[in-house]
């Protein structure tokens, strides 16, 4: 059975129509939506991480708060930009959050997307070494983070305090967390690298390449290449794969008011330029629930994944998004197998 999660970007703006006007609104409503989603039978609550913007930025306090208010739903990120992270401190925070949740953390990490700030990670104190790129920096941080989460010695004990000189691992550690780290891959080549590193695959609503085929087919090829590389790497466990989709069932006057026109405008893939290259953006699924269910059942990437993350318009508030999620779980999820 395909898992359904929601993915919130956590925007807040004091503008007309927004029910999320402050940072506190965004945080508190994110918790409330996760609680409501669990009650509705949604499988996951995921949050995007951005810096220097009116969006959610520091995920672990939020995820820990959700963990304390829920008991079943997976909690995660999609994704944390690893250029900005201290890998060892992040390993401590991730382990603590996972322990609070009882092992429900599904942590998506990546190089991240274009940010509001120019060289923003440098303001956090992280600068790529000479001859290396931002992507190299993100991957190096991820390598150290994965080692720390897995219990590797990352420091040396002080003999004056311990009586011995030996490697020290971070504390706390949470068993199994290392198998619940996902990499947000924007291309087929990156998906292969993800498999080689032993991370699960998180694929979004866009790919930073275009071969002329429909988005779902290109993404399905990315997933096939990931699974083949996983087998070739000889990993013992089965990996997980998620894809993101914009899904808005038109179920009442309010959903038709806000999104009715998008049923015609955004029903096709889009191709454009992103971060200096060509990218293909997946279509939105907007319409009557039965029509969406039939269309998603033909989506090759959705069929190849085990988890679908539904992007939600969080500024429309908890009640609005809960109604959308209820319809997706009731009317659409059964068609996905």
mmCIF file of C-alpha atoms in Angstrom:
data_model
loop_
_atom_site.group_PDB
_atom_site.id
_atom_site.type_symbol
_atom_site.label_atom_id
_atom_site.label_comp_id
_atom_site.label_asym_id
_atom_site.label_seq_id
_atom_site.Cartn_x
_atom_site.Cartn_y
_atom_site.Cartn_z
ATOM 1 C CA UNK A 1 0.000 0.000 0.000
ATOM 2 C CA UNK A 2 1.381 3.404 -0.995
ATOM 3 C CA UNK A 3 2.000 5.733 1.927
ATOM 4 C CA UNK A 4 0.584 9.270 1.753
ATOM 5 C CA UNK A 5 2.301 12.142 3.537
ATOM 6 C CA UNK A 6 1.914 15.885 3.377
ATOM 7 C CA UNK A 7 4.769 18.273 2.632
ATOM 8 C CA UNK A 8 4.514 21.837 3.946
ATOM 9 C CA UNK A 9 6.827 24.695 2.983
ATOM 10 C CA UNK A 10 5.687 26.574 6.086
ATOM 11 C CA UNK A 11 5.186 29.989 4.493
ATOM 12 C CA UNK A 12 3.917 32.866 6.580
ATOM 13 C CA UNK A 13 2.940 36.319 5.333
ATOM 14 C CA UNK A 14 0.795 39.109 6.839
ATOM 15 C CA UNK A 15 -1.180 39.499 3.599
ATOM 16 C CA UNK A 16 -4.913 39.388 2.803
ATOM 17 C CA UNK A 17 -6.257 35.831 2.759
ATOM 18 C CA UNK A 18 -3.387 34.307 4.721
ATOM 19 C CA UNK A 19 -4.280 32.455 7.911
ATOM 20 C CA UNK A 20 -0.578 32.076 8.682
ATOM 21 C CA UNK A 21 0.611 35.604 9.351
ATOM 22 C CA UNK A 22 3.513 35.100 11.762
ATOM 23 C CA UNK A 23 6.300 32.606 12.426
ATOM 24 C CA UNK A 24 4.417 31.414 15.492
ATOM 25 C CA UNK A 25 1.346 30.785 13.348
ATOM 26 C CA UNK A 26 3.431 28.672 10.972
ATOM 27 C CA UNK A 27 4.942 26.593 13.753
ATOM 28 C CA UNK A 28 1.808 26.057 15.837
ATOM 29 C CA UNK A 29 -0.371 25.307 12.812
ATOM 30 C CA UNK A 30 2.229 22.845 11.508
ATOM 31 C CA UNK A 31 1.900 20.918 14.764
ATOM 32 C CA UNK A 32 -1.896 21.082 14.635
ATOM 33 C CA UNK A 33 -1.980 19.888 11.017
ATOM 34 C CA UNK A 34 0.270 16.928 11.840
ATOM 35 C CA UNK A 35 -2.045 15.953 14.712
ATOM 36 C CA UNK A 36 -5.105 16.260 12.462
ATOM 37 C CA UNK A 37 -3.378 14.325 9.688
ATOM 38 C CA UNK A 38 -2.605 11.439 12.019
ATOM 39 C CA UNK A 39 -6.259 11.300 13.061
ATOM 40 C CA UNK A 40 -7.289 11.207 9.378
ATOM 41 C CA UNK A 41 -4.995 8.284 8.576
ATOM 42 C CA UNK A 42 -2.251 10.217 6.774
ATOM 43 C CA UNK A 43 1.064 8.369 6.982
ATOM 44 C CA UNK A 44 3.597 11.211 7.163
ATOM 45 C CA UNK A 45 4.117 14.876 8.079
ATOM 46 C CA UNK A 46 7.070 16.424 6.238
ATOM 47 C CA UNK A 47 8.435 19.952 6.202
ATOM 48 C CA UNK A 48 10.630 21.917 3.809
ATOM 49 C CA UNK A 49 13.570 23.836 5.288
ATOM 50 C CA UNK A 50 14.618 27.269 3.967
ATOM 51 C CA UNK A 51 16.860 29.974 5.397
ATOM 52 C CA UNK A 52 16.640 33.772 5.240
ATOM 53 C CA UNK A 53 12.972 33.539 4.243
ATOM 54 C CA UNK A 54 9.550 33.621 5.892
ATOM 55 C CA UNK A 55 9.378 29.840 5.912
ATOM 56 C CA UNK A 56 10.211 27.051 8.322
ATOM 57 C CA UNK A 57 13.951 26.988 8.980
ATOM 58 C CA UNK A 58 14.890 24.994 12.110
ATOM 59 C CA UNK A 59 13.148 21.624 11.838
ATOM 60 C CA UNK A 60 14.123 19.749 14.982
ATOM 61 C CA UNK A 61 12.184 21.755 17.596
ATOM 62 C CA UNK A 62 9.128 21.488 15.347
ATOM 63 C CA UNK A 63 9.543 17.769 14.710
ATOM 64 C CA UNK A 64 10.131 17.058 18.412
ATOM 65 C CA UNK A 65 6.948 18.964 19.290
ATOM 66 C CA UNK A 66 4.994 16.952 16.716
ATOM 67 C CA UNK A 67 6.536 13.732 18.027
ATOM 68 C CA UNK A 68 5.307 14.566 21.526
ATOM 69 C CA UNK A 69 1.752 15.188 20.264
ATOM 70 C CA UNK A 70 1.444 12.133 18.001
ATOM 71 C CA UNK A 71 2.058 8.397 18.221
ATOM 72 C CA UNK A 72 1.911 6.871 14.727
ATOM 73 C CA UNK A 73 2.581 9.313 11.904
ATOM 74 C CA UNK A 74 6.039 9.502 10.335
ATOM 75 C CA UNK A 75 7.713 12.886 10.762
ATOM 76 C CA UNK A 76 10.358 14.239 8.466
ATOM 77 C CA UNK A 77 11.918 16.865 6.248
ATOM 78 C CA UNK A 78 11.966 17.383 2.527
ATOM 79 C CA UNK A 79 14.698 18.593 2.570
ATOM 80 C CA UNK A 80 17.364 20.032 4.898
ATOM 81 C CA UNK A 81 20.038 21.945 2.967
ATOM 82 C CA UNK A 82 23.233 20.327 4.244
ATOM 83 C CA UNK A 83 25.409 23.281 3.245
ATOM 84 C CA UNK A 84 24.094 25.086 6.322
ATOM 85 C CA UNK A 85 24.456 22.288 8.866
ATOM 86 C CA UNK A 86 26.980 21.391 11.561
ATOM 87 C CA UNK A 87 26.948 17.610 10.958
ATOM 88 C CA UNK A 88 27.722 16.557 14.538
ATOM 89 C CA UNK A 89 25.257 18.914 16.213
ATOM 90 C CA UNK A 90 22.655 17.863 13.659
ATOM 91 C CA UNK A 91 23.354 14.199 14.470
ATOM 92 C CA UNK A 92 22.672 14.898 18.154
ATOM 93 C CA UNK A 93 19.444 16.774 17.380
ATOM 94 C CA UNK A 94 18.242 14.130 14.936
ATOM 95 C CA UNK A 95 18.885 11.296 17.399
ATOM 96 C CA UNK A 96 17.122 13.132 20.233
ATOM 97 C CA UNK A 97 14.107 13.868 18.012
ATOM 98 C CA UNK A 98 13.965 10.265 16.825
ATOM 99 C CA UNK A 99 14.071 8.961 20.382
ATOM 100 C CA UNK A 100 11.196 11.250 21.375
ATOM 101 C CA UNK A 101 9.189 10.004 18.396
ATOM 102 C CA UNK A 102 9.874 6.331 19.072
ATOM 103 C CA UNK A 103 11.737 5.834 15.790
ATOM 104 C CA UNK A 104 9.396 7.707 13.437
ATOM 105 C CA UNK A 105 11.882 10.226 12.001
ATOM 106 C CA UNK A 106 12.364 10.131 8.207
ATOM 107 C CA UNK A 107 15.012 12.739 7.509
ATOM 108 C CA UNK A 108 15.343 14.157 3.988
ATOM 109 C CA UNK A 109 18.621 15.969 3.284
ATOM 110 C CA UNK A 110 20.233 17.352 0.144
ATOM 111 C CA UNK A 111 22.257 20.064 -1.539
ATOM 112 C CA UNK A 112 19.134 22.216 -1.375
ATOM 113 C CA UNK A 113 17.572 24.567 -3.890
ATOM 114 C CA UNK A 114 18.423 28.174 -4.834
ATOM 115 C CA UNK A 115 18.117 30.337 -1.716
ATOM 116 C CA UNK A 116 17.128 33.928 -0.981
ATOM 117 C CA UNK A 117 20.585 34.757 0.370
ATOM 118 C CA UNK A 118 23.642 34.987 -1.847
ATOM 119 C CA UNK A 119 26.124 32.407 -0.507
ATOM 120 C CA UNK A 120 23.923 32.080 2.560
ATOM 121 C CA UNK A 121 25.750 29.079 3.985
ATOM 122 C CA UNK A 122 28.904 31.186 4.195
ATOM 123 C CA UNK A 123 27.057 33.442 6.661
ATOM 124 C CA UNK A 124 26.548 30.316 8.771
ATOM 125 C CA UNK A 125 30.313 29.781 8.685
ATOM 126 C CA UNK A 126 30.505 27.067 6.030
ATOM 127 C CA UNK A 127 32.665 27.776 2.978
ATOM 128 C CA UNK A 128 33.662 25.125 0.408
ATOM 129 C CA UNK A 129 37.333 24.256 0.331
ATOM 130 C CA UNK A 130 39.380 25.665 -2.527
ATOM 131 C CA UNK A 131 38.491 23.914 -5.760
ATOM 132 C CA UNK A 132 35.246 22.515 -4.343
ATOM 133 C CA UNK A 133 31.612 23.473 -4.949
ATOM 134 C CA UNK A 134 28.540 24.007 -2.783
ATOM 135 C CA UNK A 135 27.435 20.510 -3.763
ATOM 136 C CA UNK A 136 30.774 19.109 -2.561
ATOM 137 C CA UNK A 137 30.271 20.910 0.757
ATOM 138 C CA UNK A 138 26.766 19.454 1.192
ATOM 139 C CA UNK A 139 27.968 15.939 0.416
ATOM 140 C CA UNK A 140 30.943 16.228 2.794
ATOM 141 C CA UNK A 141 28.640 17.404 5.599
ATOM 142 C CA UNK A 142 26.289 14.520 4.820
ATOM 143 C CA UNK A 143 29.102 11.955 4.907
ATOM 144 C CA UNK A 144 30.144 13.085 8.393
ATOM 145 C CA UNK A 145 26.510 13.263 9.558
ATOM 146 C CA UNK A 146 25.823 9.700 8.382
ATOM 147 C CA UNK A 147 28.940 8.414 10.119
ATOM 148 C CA UNK A 148 27.984 10.164 13.358
ATOM 149 C CA UNK A 149 24.398 8.885 13.288
ATOM 150 C CA UNK A 150 25.722 5.372 12.682
ATOM 151 C CA UNK A 151 27.902 5.538 15.808
ATOM 152 C CA UNK A 152 31.355 6.179 14.326
ATOM 153 C CA UNK A 153 34.008 7.699 16.536
ATOM 154 C CA UNK A 154 34.180 11.363 15.568
ATOM 155 C CA UNK A 155 36.306 12.720 18.451
ATOM 156 C CA UNK A 156 39.062 11.456 20.730
ATOM 157 C CA UNK A 157 38.556 11.086 24.465
ATOM 158 C CA UNK A 158 40.537 13.222 26.897
ATOM 159 C CA UNK A 159 42.814 10.854 28.893
ATOM 160 C CA UNK A 160 42.750 13.250 31.852
ATOM 161 C CA UNK A 161 38.998 12.785 32.101
ATOM 162 C CA UNK A 162 38.554 9.174 30.970
ATOM 163 C CA UNK A 163 41.874 7.513 31.715
ATOM 164 C CA UNK A 164 42.121 6.267 28.122
ATOM 165 C CA UNK A 165 42.534 7.697 24.652
ATOM 166 C CA UNK A 166 39.865 6.266 22.358
ATOM 167 C CA UNK A 167 37.324 7.321 19.705
ATOM 168 C CA UNK A 168 34.099 8.889 20.970
ATOM 169 C CA UNK A 169 30.725 8.749 19.231
ATOM 170 C CA UNK A 170 28.038 11.380 19.578
ATOM 171 C CA UNK A 171 25.336 10.909 22.198
ATOM 172 C CA UNK A 172 22.477 10.245 22.185
ATOM 173 C CA UNK A 173 22.160 7.748 19.360
ATOM 174 C CA UNK A 174 18.931 6.250 18.072
ATOM 175 C CA UNK A 175 18.998 2.687 16.708
ATOM 176 C CA UNK A 176 17.837 2.433 13.102
ATOM 177 C CA UNK A 177 17.991 6.150 12.341
ATOM 178 C CA UNK A 178 20.825 5.670 9.841
ATOM 179 C CA UNK A 179 18.428 3.634 7.670
ATOM 180 C CA UNK A 180 15.868 6.450 7.638
ATOM 181 C CA UNK A 181 17.963 9.133 5.945
ATOM 182 C CA UNK A 182 16.822 10.221 2.470
ATOM 183 C CA UNK A 183 18.629 12.257 -0.183
ATOM 184 C CA UNK A 184 16.656 14.720 -2.302
ATOM 185 C CA UNK A 185 17.879 13.897 -5.816
ATOM 186 C CA UNK A 186 17.124 16.241 -8.707
ATOM 187 C CA UNK A 187 18.628 14.126 -11.481
ATOM 188 C CA UNK A 188 19.174 10.545 -12.534
ATOM 189 C CA UNK A 189 22.906 10.721 -11.839
ATOM 190 C CA UNK A 190 22.306 11.995 -8.316
ATOM 191 C CA UNK A 191 19.837 9.168 -7.715
ATOM 192 C CA UNK A 192 22.572 6.668 -8.591
ATOM 193 C CA UNK A 193 24.948 8.403 -6.154
ATOM 194 C CA UNK A 194 22.227 8.287 -3.486
ATOM 195 C CA UNK A 195 21.923 4.522 -3.858
ATOM 196 C CA UNK A 196 25.682 4.091 -3.634
ATOM 197 C CA UNK A 197 25.660 5.957 -0.303
ATOM 198 C CA UNK A 198 22.912 3.727 1.104
ATOM 199 C CA UNK A 199 20.324 6.494 1.478
ATOM 200 C CA UNK A 200 16.652 6.358 0.547
ATOM 201 C CA UNK A 201 15.542 8.383 -2.485
ATOM 202 C CA UNK A 202 13.396 11.521 -2.223
ATOM 203 C CA UNK A 203 12.353 12.944 -5.596
ATOM 204 C CA UNK A 204 10.456 16.209 -5.919
ATOM 205 C CA UNK A 205 8.032 17.808 -8.381
ATOM 206 C CA UNK A 206 10.923 18.868 -10.617
ATOM 207 C CA UNK A 207 14.037 17.375 -12.159
ATOM 208 C CA UNK A 208 17.034 19.465 -13.190
ATOM 209 C CA UNK A 209 17.209 17.788 -16.595
ATOM 210 C CA UNK A 210 14.892 17.177 -19.515
ATOM 211 C CA UNK A 211 14.899 14.433 -22.147
ATOM 212 C CA UNK A 212 11.611 15.363 -23.784
ATOM 213 C CA UNK A 213 9.539 12.614 -22.186
ATOM 214 C CA UNK A 214 6.704 13.340 -19.724
ATOM 215 C CA UNK A 215 7.810 14.142 -16.185
ATOM 216 C CA UNK A 216 6.426 10.984 -14.614
ATOM 217 C CA UNK A 217 8.294 8.815 -17.122
ATOM 218 C CA UNK A 218 11.579 10.658 -16.550
ATOM 219 C CA UNK A 219 11.115 10.345 -12.796
ATOM 220 C CA UNK A 220 10.250 6.648 -13.136
ATOM 221 C CA UNK A 221 13.508 6.162 -15.033
ATOM 222 C CA UNK A 222 15.325 7.956 -12.206
ATOM 223 C CA UNK A 223 13.761 5.511 -9.713
ATOM 224 C CA UNK A 224 14.705 2.486 -11.838
ATOM 225 C CA UNK A 225 18.319 3.679 -12.020
ATOM 226 C CA UNK A 226 18.324 4.212 -8.248
ATOM 227 C CA UNK A 227 17.056 0.692 -7.545
ATOM 228 C CA UNK A 228 19.529 -0.873 -9.983
ATOM 229 C CA UNK A 229 22.425 1.019 -8.367
ATOM 230 C CA UNK A 230 21.166 -0.053 -4.930
ATOM 231 C CA UNK A 231 21.265 -3.719 -5.928
ATOM 232 C CA UNK A 232 24.701 -3.342 -7.467
ATOM 233 C CA UNK A 233 25.980 -1.730 -4.257
ATOM 234 C CA UNK A 234 24.936 -4.850 -2.343
ATOM 235 C CA UNK A 235 22.967 -3.157 0.441
ATOM 236 C CA UNK A 236 21.148 -5.669 2.622
ATOM 237 C CA UNK A 237 17.894 -3.805 3.203
ATOM 238 C CA UNK A 238 15.225 -2.617 0.761
ATOM 239 C CA UNK A 239 15.312 1.149 0.147
ATOM 240 C CA UNK A 240 12.374 3.508 0.231
ATOM 241 C CA UNK A 241 11.433 5.969 -2.500
ATOM 242 C CA UNK A 242 9.183 9.024 -2.269
ATOM 243 C CA UNK A 243 7.865 11.380 -4.940
ATOM 244 C CA UNK A 244 6.132 14.709 -4.378
ATOM 245 C CA UNK A 245 2.950 15.776 -6.100
ATOM 246 C CA UNK A 246 0.676 18.816 -6.042
ATOM 247 C CA UNK A 247 -2.787 17.314 -5.473
ATOM 248 C CA UNK A 248 -5.888 19.444 -4.856
ATOM 249 C CA UNK A 249 -9.237 17.645 -4.896
ATOM 250 C CA UNK A 250 -12.100 20.042 -5.624
ATOM 251 C CA UNK A 251 -14.536 19.022 -2.916
ATOM 252 C CA UNK A 252 -16.410 22.204 -1.982
ATOM 253 C CA UNK A 253 -16.933 25.864 -2.908
ATOM 254 C CA UNK A 254 -13.753 26.973 -1.113
ATOM 255 C CA UNK A 255 -11.445 24.566 -2.936
ATOM 256 C CA UNK A 256 -13.071 25.514 -6.262
ATOM 257 C CA UNK A 257 -12.684 29.216 -5.450
ATOM 258 C CA UNK A 258 -8.973 28.956 -4.765
ATOM 259 C CA UNK A 259 -7.920 26.261 -7.216
ATOM 260 C CA UNK A 260 -10.626 25.715 -9.842
ATOM 261 C CA UNK A 261 -8.770 27.602 -12.576
ATOM 262 C CA UNK A 262 -5.583 25.630 -11.954
ATOM 263 C CA UNK A 263 -7.343 22.507 -13.221
ATOM 264 C CA UNK A 264 -6.833 23.856 -16.752
ATOM 265 C CA UNK A 265 -3.683 25.977 -16.326
ATOM 266 C CA UNK A 266 -1.389 23.495 -14.523
ATOM 267 C CA UNK A 267 -2.583 20.175 -15.962
ATOM 268 C CA UNK A 268 0.580 19.744 -18.051
ATOM 269 C CA UNK A 269 4.319 19.526 -17.376
ATOM 270 C CA UNK A 270 6.366 22.689 -17.672
ATOM 271 C CA UNK A 271 9.947 23.053 -18.920
ATOM 272 C CA UNK A 272 12.066 26.010 -17.827
ATOM 273 C CA UNK A 273 15.427 27.159 -16.530
ATOM 274 C CA UNK A 274 16.499 26.638 -12.921
ATOM 275 C CA UNK A 275 19.871 27.289 -11.297
ATOM 276 C CA UNK A 276 21.577 27.739 -14.659
ATOM 277 C CA UNK A 277 20.160 24.681 -16.401
ATOM 278 C CA UNK A 278 17.072 23.188 -18.026
ATOM 279 C CA UNK A 279 14.503 21.627 -15.711
ATOM 280 C CA UNK A 280 11.216 19.766 -16.133
ATOM 281 C CA UNK A 281 8.439 20.558 -13.655
ATOM 282 C CA UNK A 282 5.689 18.019 -13.004
ATOM 283 C CA UNK A 283 2.039 18.831 -13.534
ATOM 284 C CA UNK A 284 -0.466 19.546 -10.781
ATOM 285 C CA UNK A 285 -3.412 17.230 -10.132
ATOM 286 C CA UNK A 286 -6.469 19.428 -9.594
ATOM 287 C CA UNK A 287 -10.042 18.296 -10.086
ATOM 288 C CA UNK A 288 -12.743 15.968 -8.853
ATOM 289 C CA UNK A 289 -11.329 13.267 -6.555
ATOM 290 C CA UNK A 290 -12.310 10.351 -8.822
ATOM 291 C CA UNK A 291 -10.678 12.018 -11.822
ATOM 292 C CA UNK A 292 -7.477 12.664 -9.867
ATOM 293 C CA UNK A 293 -7.435 9.055 -8.657
ATOM 294 C CA UNK A 294 -7.680 7.778 -12.244
ATOM 295 C CA UNK A 295 -4.910 10.123 -13.434
ATOM 296 C CA UNK A 296 -2.550 9.291 -10.565
ATOM 297 C CA UNK A 297 -3.089 5.580 -11.183
ATOM 298 C CA UNK A 298 -1.449 6.161 -14.591
ATOM 299 C CA UNK A 299 1.508 8.129 -13.144
ATOM 300 C CA UNK A 300 4.538 5.860 -13.672
ATOM 301 C CA UNK A 301 6.649 7.421 -10.916
ATOM 302 C CA UNK A 302 3.843 7.240 -8.358
ATOM 303 C CA UNK A 303 3.481 3.550 -9.213
ATOM 304 C CA UNK A 304 7.233 3.024 -8.739
ATOM 305 C CA UNK A 305 7.437 4.807 -5.366
ATOM 306 C CA UNK A 306 6.276 3.612 -1.959
ATOM 307 C CA UNK A 307 5.490 7.108 -0.611
ATOM 308 C CA UNK A 308 3.739 10.120 -2.143
ATOM 309 C CA UNK A 309 4.256 13.498 -0.471
ATOM 310 C CA UNK A 310 1.416 15.920 -1.175
ATOM 311 C CA UNK A 311 2.409 19.583 -1.117
ATOM 312 C CA UNK A 312 -0.133 21.600 0.852
ATOM 313 C CA UNK A 313 -1.060 25.312 0.664
ATOM 314 C CA UNK A 314 -0.282 25.880 4.333
ATOM 315 C CA UNK A 315 -1.282 29.572 4.356
ATOM 316 C CA UNK A 316 -4.923 28.548 3.934
ATOM 317 C CA UNK A 317 -4.927 27.096 7.436
ATOM 318 C CA UNK A 318 -5.307 23.793 9.238
ATOM 319 C CA UNK A 319 -9.009 23.172 8.580
ATOM 320 C CA UNK A 320 -8.679 23.728 4.811
ATOM 321 C CA UNK A 321 -5.692 21.420 4.494
ATOM 322 C CA UNK A 322 -7.245 18.785 6.741
ATOM 323 C CA UNK A 323 -10.268 18.641 4.413
ATOM 324 C CA UNK A 324 -7.983 18.172 1.411
ATOM 325 C CA UNK A 325 -6.004 15.434 3.146
ATOM 326 C CA UNK A 326 -9.182 13.678 4.266
ATOM 327 C CA UNK A 327 -10.379 13.485 0.658
ATOM 328 C CA UNK A 328 -6.985 12.259 -0.560
ATOM 329 C CA UNK A 329 -6.903 9.466 2.023
ATOM 330 C CA UNK A 330 -10.534 8.491 1.476
ATOM 331 C CA UNK A 331 -11.048 9.028 -2.253
ATOM 332 C CA UNK A 332 -7.630 8.893 -3.920
ATOM 333 C CA UNK A 333 -5.212 6.748 -1.918
ATOM 334 C CA UNK A 334 -7.104 3.444 -2.525
ATOM 335 C CA UNK A 335 -6.496 3.818 -6.279
ATOM 336 C CA UNK A 336 -2.723 3.984 -5.814
ATOM 337 C CA UNK A 337 -2.350 0.382 -4.634
#
